[in-house]
mmCIF file of C-alpha atoms in Angstrom:
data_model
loop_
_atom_site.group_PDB
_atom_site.id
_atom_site.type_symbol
_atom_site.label_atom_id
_atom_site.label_comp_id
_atom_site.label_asym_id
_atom_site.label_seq_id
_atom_site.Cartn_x
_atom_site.Cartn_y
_atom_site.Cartn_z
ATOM 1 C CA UNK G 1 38.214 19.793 -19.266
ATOM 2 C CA UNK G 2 36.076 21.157 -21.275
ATOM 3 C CA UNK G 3 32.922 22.553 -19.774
ATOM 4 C CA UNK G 4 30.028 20.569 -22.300
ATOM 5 C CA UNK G 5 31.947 17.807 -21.203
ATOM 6 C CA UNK G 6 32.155 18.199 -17.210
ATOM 7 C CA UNK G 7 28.482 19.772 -17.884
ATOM 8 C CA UNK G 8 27.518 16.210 -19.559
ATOM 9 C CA UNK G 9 29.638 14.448 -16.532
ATOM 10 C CA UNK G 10 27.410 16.092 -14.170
ATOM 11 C CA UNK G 11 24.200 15.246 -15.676
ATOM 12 C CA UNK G 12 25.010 11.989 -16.187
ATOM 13 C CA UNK G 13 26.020 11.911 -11.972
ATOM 14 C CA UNK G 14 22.729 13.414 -11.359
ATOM 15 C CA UNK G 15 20.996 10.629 -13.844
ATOM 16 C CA UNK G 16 22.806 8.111 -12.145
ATOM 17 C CA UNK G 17 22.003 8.890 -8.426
ATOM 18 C CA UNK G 18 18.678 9.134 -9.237
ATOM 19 C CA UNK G 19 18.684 5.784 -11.108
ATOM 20 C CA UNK G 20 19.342 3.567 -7.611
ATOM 21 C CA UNK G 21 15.714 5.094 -5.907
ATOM 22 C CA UNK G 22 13.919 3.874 -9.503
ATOM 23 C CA UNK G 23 15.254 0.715 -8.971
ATOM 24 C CA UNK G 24 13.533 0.380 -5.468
ATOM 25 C CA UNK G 25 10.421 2.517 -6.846
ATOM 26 C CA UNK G 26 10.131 -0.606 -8.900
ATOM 27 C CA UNK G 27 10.596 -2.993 -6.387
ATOM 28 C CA UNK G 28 7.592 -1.311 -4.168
ATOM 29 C CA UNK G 29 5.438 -1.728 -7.238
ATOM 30 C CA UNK G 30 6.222 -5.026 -7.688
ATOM 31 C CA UNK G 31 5.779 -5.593 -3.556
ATOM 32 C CA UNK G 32 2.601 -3.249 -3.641
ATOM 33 C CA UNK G 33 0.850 -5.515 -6.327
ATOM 34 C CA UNK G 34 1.643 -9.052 -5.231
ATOM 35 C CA UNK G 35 0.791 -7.683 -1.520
ATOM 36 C CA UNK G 36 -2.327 -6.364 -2.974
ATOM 37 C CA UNK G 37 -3.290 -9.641 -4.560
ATOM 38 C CA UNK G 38 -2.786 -11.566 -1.278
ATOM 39 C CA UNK G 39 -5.065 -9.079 0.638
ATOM 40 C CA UNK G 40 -7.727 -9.946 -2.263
ATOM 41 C CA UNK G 41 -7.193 -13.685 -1.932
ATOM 42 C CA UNK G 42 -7.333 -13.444 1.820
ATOM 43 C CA UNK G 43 -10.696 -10.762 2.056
ATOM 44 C CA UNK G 44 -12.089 -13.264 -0.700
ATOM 45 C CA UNK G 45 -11.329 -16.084 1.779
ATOM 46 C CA UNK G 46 -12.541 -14.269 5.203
ATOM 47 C CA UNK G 47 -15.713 -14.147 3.161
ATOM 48 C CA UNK G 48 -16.060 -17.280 2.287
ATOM 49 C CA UNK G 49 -15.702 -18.671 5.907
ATOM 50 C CA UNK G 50 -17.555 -16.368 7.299
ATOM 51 C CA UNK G 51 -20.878 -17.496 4.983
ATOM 52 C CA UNK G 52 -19.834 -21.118 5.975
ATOM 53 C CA UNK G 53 -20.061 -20.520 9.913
ATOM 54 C CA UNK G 54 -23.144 -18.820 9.218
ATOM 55 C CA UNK G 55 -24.741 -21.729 7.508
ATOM 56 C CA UNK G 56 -23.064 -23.796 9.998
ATOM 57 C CA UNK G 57 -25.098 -21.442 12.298
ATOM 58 C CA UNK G 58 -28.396 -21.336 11.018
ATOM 59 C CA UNK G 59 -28.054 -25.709 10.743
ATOM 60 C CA UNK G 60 -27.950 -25.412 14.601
ATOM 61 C CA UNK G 61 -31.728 -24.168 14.560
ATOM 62 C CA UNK G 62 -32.982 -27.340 12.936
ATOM 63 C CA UNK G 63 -30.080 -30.220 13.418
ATOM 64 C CA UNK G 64 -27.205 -30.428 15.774
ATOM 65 C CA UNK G 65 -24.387 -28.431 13.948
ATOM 66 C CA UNK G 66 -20.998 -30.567 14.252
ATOM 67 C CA UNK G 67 -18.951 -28.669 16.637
ATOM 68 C CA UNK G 68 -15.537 -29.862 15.620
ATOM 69 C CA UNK G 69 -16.741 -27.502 11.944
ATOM 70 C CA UNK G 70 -17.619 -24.277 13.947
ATOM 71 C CA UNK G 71 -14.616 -24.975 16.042
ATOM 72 C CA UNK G 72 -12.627 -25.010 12.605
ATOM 73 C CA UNK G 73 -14.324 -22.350 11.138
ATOM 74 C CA UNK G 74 -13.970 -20.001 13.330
ATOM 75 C CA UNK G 75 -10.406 -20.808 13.149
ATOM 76 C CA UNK G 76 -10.281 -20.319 9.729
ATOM 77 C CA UNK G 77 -11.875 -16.624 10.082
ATOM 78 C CA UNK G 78 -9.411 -15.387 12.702
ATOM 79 C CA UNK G 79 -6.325 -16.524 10.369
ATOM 80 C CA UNK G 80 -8.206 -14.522 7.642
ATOM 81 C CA UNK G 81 -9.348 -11.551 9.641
ATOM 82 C CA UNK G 82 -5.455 -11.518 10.868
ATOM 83 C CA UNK G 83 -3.831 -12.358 7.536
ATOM 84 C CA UNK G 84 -5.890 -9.247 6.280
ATOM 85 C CA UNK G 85 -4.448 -6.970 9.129
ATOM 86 C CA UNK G 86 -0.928 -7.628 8.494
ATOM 87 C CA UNK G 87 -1.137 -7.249 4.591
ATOM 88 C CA UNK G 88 -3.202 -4.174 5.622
ATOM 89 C CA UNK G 89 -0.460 -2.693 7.502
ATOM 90 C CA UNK G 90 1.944 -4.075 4.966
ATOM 91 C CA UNK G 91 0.249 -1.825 1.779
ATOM 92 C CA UNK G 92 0.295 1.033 4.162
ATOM 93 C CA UNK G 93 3.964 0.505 4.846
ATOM 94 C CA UNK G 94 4.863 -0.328 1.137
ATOM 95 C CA UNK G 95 2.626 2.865 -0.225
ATOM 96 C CA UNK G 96 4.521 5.215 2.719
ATOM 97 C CA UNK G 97 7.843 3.423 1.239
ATOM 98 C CA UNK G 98 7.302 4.074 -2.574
ATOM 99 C CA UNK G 99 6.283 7.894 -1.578
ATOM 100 C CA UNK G 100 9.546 8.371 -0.016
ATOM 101 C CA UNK G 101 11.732 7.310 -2.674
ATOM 102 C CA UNK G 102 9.808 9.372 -5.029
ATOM 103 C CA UNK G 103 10.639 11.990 -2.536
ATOM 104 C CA UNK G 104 14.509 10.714 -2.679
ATOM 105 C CA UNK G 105 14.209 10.834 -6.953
ATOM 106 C CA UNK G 106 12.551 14.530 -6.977
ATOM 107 C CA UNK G 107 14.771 15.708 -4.397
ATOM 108 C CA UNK G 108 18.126 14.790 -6.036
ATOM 109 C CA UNK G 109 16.645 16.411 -9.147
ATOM 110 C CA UNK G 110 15.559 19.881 -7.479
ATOM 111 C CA UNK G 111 18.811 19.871 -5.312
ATOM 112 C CA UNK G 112 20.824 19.642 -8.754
ATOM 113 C CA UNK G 113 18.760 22.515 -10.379
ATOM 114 C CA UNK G 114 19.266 25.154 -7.212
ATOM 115 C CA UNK G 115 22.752 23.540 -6.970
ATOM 116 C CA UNK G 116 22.124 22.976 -3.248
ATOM 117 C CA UNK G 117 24.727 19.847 -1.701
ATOM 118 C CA UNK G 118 21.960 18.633 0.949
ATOM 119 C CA UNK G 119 23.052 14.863 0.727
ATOM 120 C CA UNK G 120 21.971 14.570 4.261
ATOM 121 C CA UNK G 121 18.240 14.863 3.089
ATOM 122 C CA UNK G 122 18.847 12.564 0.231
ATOM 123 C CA UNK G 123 20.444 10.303 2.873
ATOM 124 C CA UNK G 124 17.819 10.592 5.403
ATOM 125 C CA UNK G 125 15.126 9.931 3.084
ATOM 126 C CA UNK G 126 16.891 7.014 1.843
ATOM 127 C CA UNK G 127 17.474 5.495 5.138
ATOM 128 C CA UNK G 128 13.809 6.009 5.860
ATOM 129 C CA UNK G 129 12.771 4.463 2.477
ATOM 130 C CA UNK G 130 14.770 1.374 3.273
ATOM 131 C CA UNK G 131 13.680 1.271 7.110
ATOM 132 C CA UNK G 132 10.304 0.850 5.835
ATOM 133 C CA UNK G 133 10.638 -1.907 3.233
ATOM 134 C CA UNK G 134 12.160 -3.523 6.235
ATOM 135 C CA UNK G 135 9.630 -3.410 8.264
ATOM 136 C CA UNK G 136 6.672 -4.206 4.911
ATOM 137 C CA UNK G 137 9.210 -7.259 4.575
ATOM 138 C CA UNK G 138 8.497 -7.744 8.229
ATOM 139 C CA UNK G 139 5.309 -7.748 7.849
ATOM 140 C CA UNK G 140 5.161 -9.991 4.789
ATOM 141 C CA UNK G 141 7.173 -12.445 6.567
ATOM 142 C CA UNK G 142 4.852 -12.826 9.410
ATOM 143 C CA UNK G 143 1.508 -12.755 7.049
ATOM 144 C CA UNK G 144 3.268 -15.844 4.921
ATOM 145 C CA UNK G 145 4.275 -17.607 8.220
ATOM 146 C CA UNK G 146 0.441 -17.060 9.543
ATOM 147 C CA UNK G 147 -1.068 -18.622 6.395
ATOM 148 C CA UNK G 148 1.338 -21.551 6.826
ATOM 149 C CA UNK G 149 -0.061 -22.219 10.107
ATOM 150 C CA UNK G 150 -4.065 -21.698 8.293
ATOM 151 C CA UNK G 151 -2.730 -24.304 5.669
ATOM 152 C CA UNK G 152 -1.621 -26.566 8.415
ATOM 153 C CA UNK G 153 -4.692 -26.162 10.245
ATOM 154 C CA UNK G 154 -6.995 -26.606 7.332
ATOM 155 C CA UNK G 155 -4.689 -29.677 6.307
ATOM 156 C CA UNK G 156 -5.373 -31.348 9.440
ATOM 157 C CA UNK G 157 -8.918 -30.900 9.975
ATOM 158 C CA UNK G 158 -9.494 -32.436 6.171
ATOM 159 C CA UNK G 159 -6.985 -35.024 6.291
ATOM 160 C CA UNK G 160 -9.451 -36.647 9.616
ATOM 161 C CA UNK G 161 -11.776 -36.398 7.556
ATOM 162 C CA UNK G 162 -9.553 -38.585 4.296
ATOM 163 C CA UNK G 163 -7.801 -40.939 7.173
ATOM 164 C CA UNK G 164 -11.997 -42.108 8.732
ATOM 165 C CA UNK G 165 -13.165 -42.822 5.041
ATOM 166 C CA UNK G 166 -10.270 -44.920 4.574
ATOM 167 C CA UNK G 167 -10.959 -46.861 7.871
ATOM 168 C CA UNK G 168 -14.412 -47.394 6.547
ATOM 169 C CA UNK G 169 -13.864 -48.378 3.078
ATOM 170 C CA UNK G 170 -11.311 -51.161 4.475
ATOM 171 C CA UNK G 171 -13.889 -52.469 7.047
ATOM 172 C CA UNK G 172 -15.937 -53.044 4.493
#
């Protein structure tokens, strides 16, 4: 063979080993901005509730604040303030991910240029890389499964609200 040719061969290995870590460099990106939108929504909704329960606070110096709404409100901040924890935790985890398969990508490249065989550092750094998107999947999976339980909540305590006006309006 030829040695442009097994030289070409060889580049194109390289290329293609360090095509599979892009791939997942992409997939963090995607994962780091859609997480990063979520922890928006949910700071932008901790905010919200937490003015509410303060109005709903300062209405208990001059009228008799309805209990059942502080009751519900301060539900509504601890499913924010904990929403905001996980997808915290989950940006950390997804950052901490996308630097390590960088680290997989430049290491394949330098080990190629010093002709050094360490696959057991590209390995290890791939195993890590996917042990953590496990674990930011983890931690997705819980933060979607804790704002199904806020929607549920939320649901309910509105829906008593629907289900009385409709018992009035047919008494009438």
């Amino acid at each position: 063979m030829p040695a442009a040719i097994s030289h070409i061969s060889g580049t194109l290995s390289v290329l293609s080993a360090m095509f599979t870590p892009a791939i997942l460099v992409s997939a963090c990106g995607s994962l780091i901005l859609t997480t990063s939108q979520r922890l928006s929504r949910s700071l932008d909704r901790q905010r919200e509730v937490a003015q509410l329960l303060r109005q709903n606070q300062q209405l208990a110096a001059t009228a008799t604040p309805d209990p059942a709404e502080h009751g519900h409100l301060t539900q509504q901040l601890l499913f924010a303030i904990r929403r905001a924890r996980l997808l915290q935790r989950a940006m950390t985890s997804l950052h901490f991910t996308l630097s390590i398969f960088i680290g997989s990508i430049l290491s394949i490249g330098i080990f190629e240029l010093i002709d050094s065989a360490a696959a057991w550092l590209i390995a290890l750094l791939s195993v890590l890389g996917a042990t953590m998107l496990l674990y930011a999947s983890v931690l997705l999976i819980k933060e979607s499964g804790l704002a199904r339980s806020d929607v549920a909540e939320e649901t309910a305590y509105l829906t008593q609200f629907t289900i009385a006006d409709q018992n009035r309006i047919i008494k009438k």
